[in-house]
Amino acid sequence: MKLSATVAIAAAGTLAAAQGHHHAHHHAHKRDTVATSTVDEVVTVYQLDGTPVPYADVCQGIKNGDYKWAEGAAPSGACATTTSTSISVKAAEFIQTTVSISSSTSSTVITTSAVPTTSTTSTTPTTSSTSTTPTTSSTPAATTTASSSSSGTTGVDAAFPDGELSCDTFPSDYGAVALDYHNIGGWSGIQYPTYNSLETLVETIVTAVTGESCTEGAFCSYQCPEGYLKSQWPSTQGATGQSVGGIKCSGGKLVRTNTDYETLCIPGVQALSVKNTLSETVCICRTDYPGTESETLPSCVNPGQTIALANPDGDTYYQWEGKSTSAQYYINPPGYLEAAACTWGSSDKPLGNFAPMNLGLGYKGGLTYASIFPNTPTTDAVLGFNVRYDGASSECAWDANAKAYTGGGNGCTVSIAKGSSATLVLY
């Protein structure tokens, strides 16, 4: 299989890399723009089909003949002892690019109609050191609990009964986890696309706001249990890279949009867990992709708790224009529950899309790649606790006291072999 690689630097629309700010997917509708009147830093990152790859792995792969440089020769200063133009065609092609980033000017966020406007009633952090399972104070829209399918089987592994549940019924009996704090009927996002004349591409997307519900023609996205990913998205996607995800309300009933899967949730590749040794809950929020592409999917880990993070298989999960995708997470400060942390935020608080740190996670070709890096240029907020990977291929950590990364100056990336596991420790 021939793979490709790109470098993601300070731009939305590419997959998690150790440096720069970007979403955990290839085609974001939200862009961060940075003025470059003063060049302060030049950042280079390697990614394999959008998944970050440690520099040492790149060079070793070149040396072993597993990879080749896309232009036929190593870029200046990269793996200086290796040049190769005759490696087999199944080898991966690595492309190296750089971009100038200015830290002397502020960034702005430009959004389209596909970015949801979400309001919650819980914005004050908790202070208790004995947090229990996260709860929220938002008042949800009225929902109906899903009834059993005609087969009588329910649960995360149960086949979803196409056309049986009304659109005002949240399908919790089939693995979907209601996120009532969004106040859109338990869904993580609701999208109304419009199409081109041939209905082969989505041209625009209107996203539901607080108080709305899954109604006729809508694509309704949802959270899955820890370690699981949603399986539903339509084949017709955005003309300019916008994504659509979820099941559809059609004829007043909920129907699947991806018939490759009978279930609403599928297990991710088991590779990475998060362990919280702090005294307060920490919410790590995942981008809903394909879907609204906002960080609305919570993975909140309580003190002393360990949970699995959902890790998409880049070889089989959602692809668009031949590019695979992986997951992007936002690591929030402690003490904030999902109603505050896992919603579209603003720059006055280091939460949500303004959280201090990003985590990229994805599996490709036998390896899981995981990275941590600052959420720049969106915010200059600094994470106030320590983070490290245990059990991974190399050392990678964030020291809050030193305000520095081990394993990379502006972030770091590790790999985890198939069948192995690693832990992200919060301490």
Short mmCIF file of C-alpha atoms in Angstrom, two decimals, residues 143 166-171 176-180 182-190 212-214 219-223 246-247 254 264 288:
data_model
loop_
_atom_site.label_atom_id
_atom_site.label_comp_id
_atom_site.label_asym_id
_atom_site.label_seq_id
_atom_site.Cartn_x
_atom_site.Cartn_y
_atom_site.Cartn_z
CA THR A 143 -35.86 13.38 24.55
CA SER A 166 -38.69 8.44 15.56
CA CYS A 167 -36.33 11.37 15.10
CA ASP A 168 -37.11 12.75 18.56
CA THR A 169 -35.80 9.51 20.12
CA PHE A 170 -32.16 9.51 21.17
CA PRO A 171 -30.76 6.00 20.46
CA ALA A 176 -25.00 6.29 21.77
CA VAL A 177 -24.24 8.39 24.87
CA ALA A 178 -26.53 11.38 25.39
CA LEU A 179 -24.76 14.71 25.91
CA ASP A 180 -27.62 16.63 27.46
CA HIS A 182 -25.43 20.69 24.64
CA ASN A 183 -29.22 21.08 24.89
CA ILE A 184 -29.88 19.67 21.41
CA GLY A 185 -31.68 16.49 22.38
CA GLY A 186 -28.62 14.54 23.55
CA TRP A 187 -26.83 14.80 20.19
CA SER A 188 -23.24 16.04 19.94
CA GLY A 189 -24.11 18.06 16.84
CA ILE A 190 -26.88 18.45 14.26
CA GLU A 212 -32.99 22.78 18.50
CA SER A 213 -33.47 19.08 17.78
CA CYS A 214 -32.99 16.35 15.20
CA PHE A 219 -27.67 14.54 10.16
CA CYS A 220 -27.47 13.93 13.90
CA SER A 221 -24.11 13.08 15.44
CA TYR A 222 -23.50 11.39 18.76
CA GLN A 223 -20.98 10.35 21.40
CA GLY A 246 -24.17 11.03 12.13
CA ILE A 247 -27.41 9.22 11.39
CA LEU A 254 -33.70 7.65 12.17
CA LEU A 264 -23.82 2.94 15.74
CA ASP A 288 -16.55 15.52 16.39
#
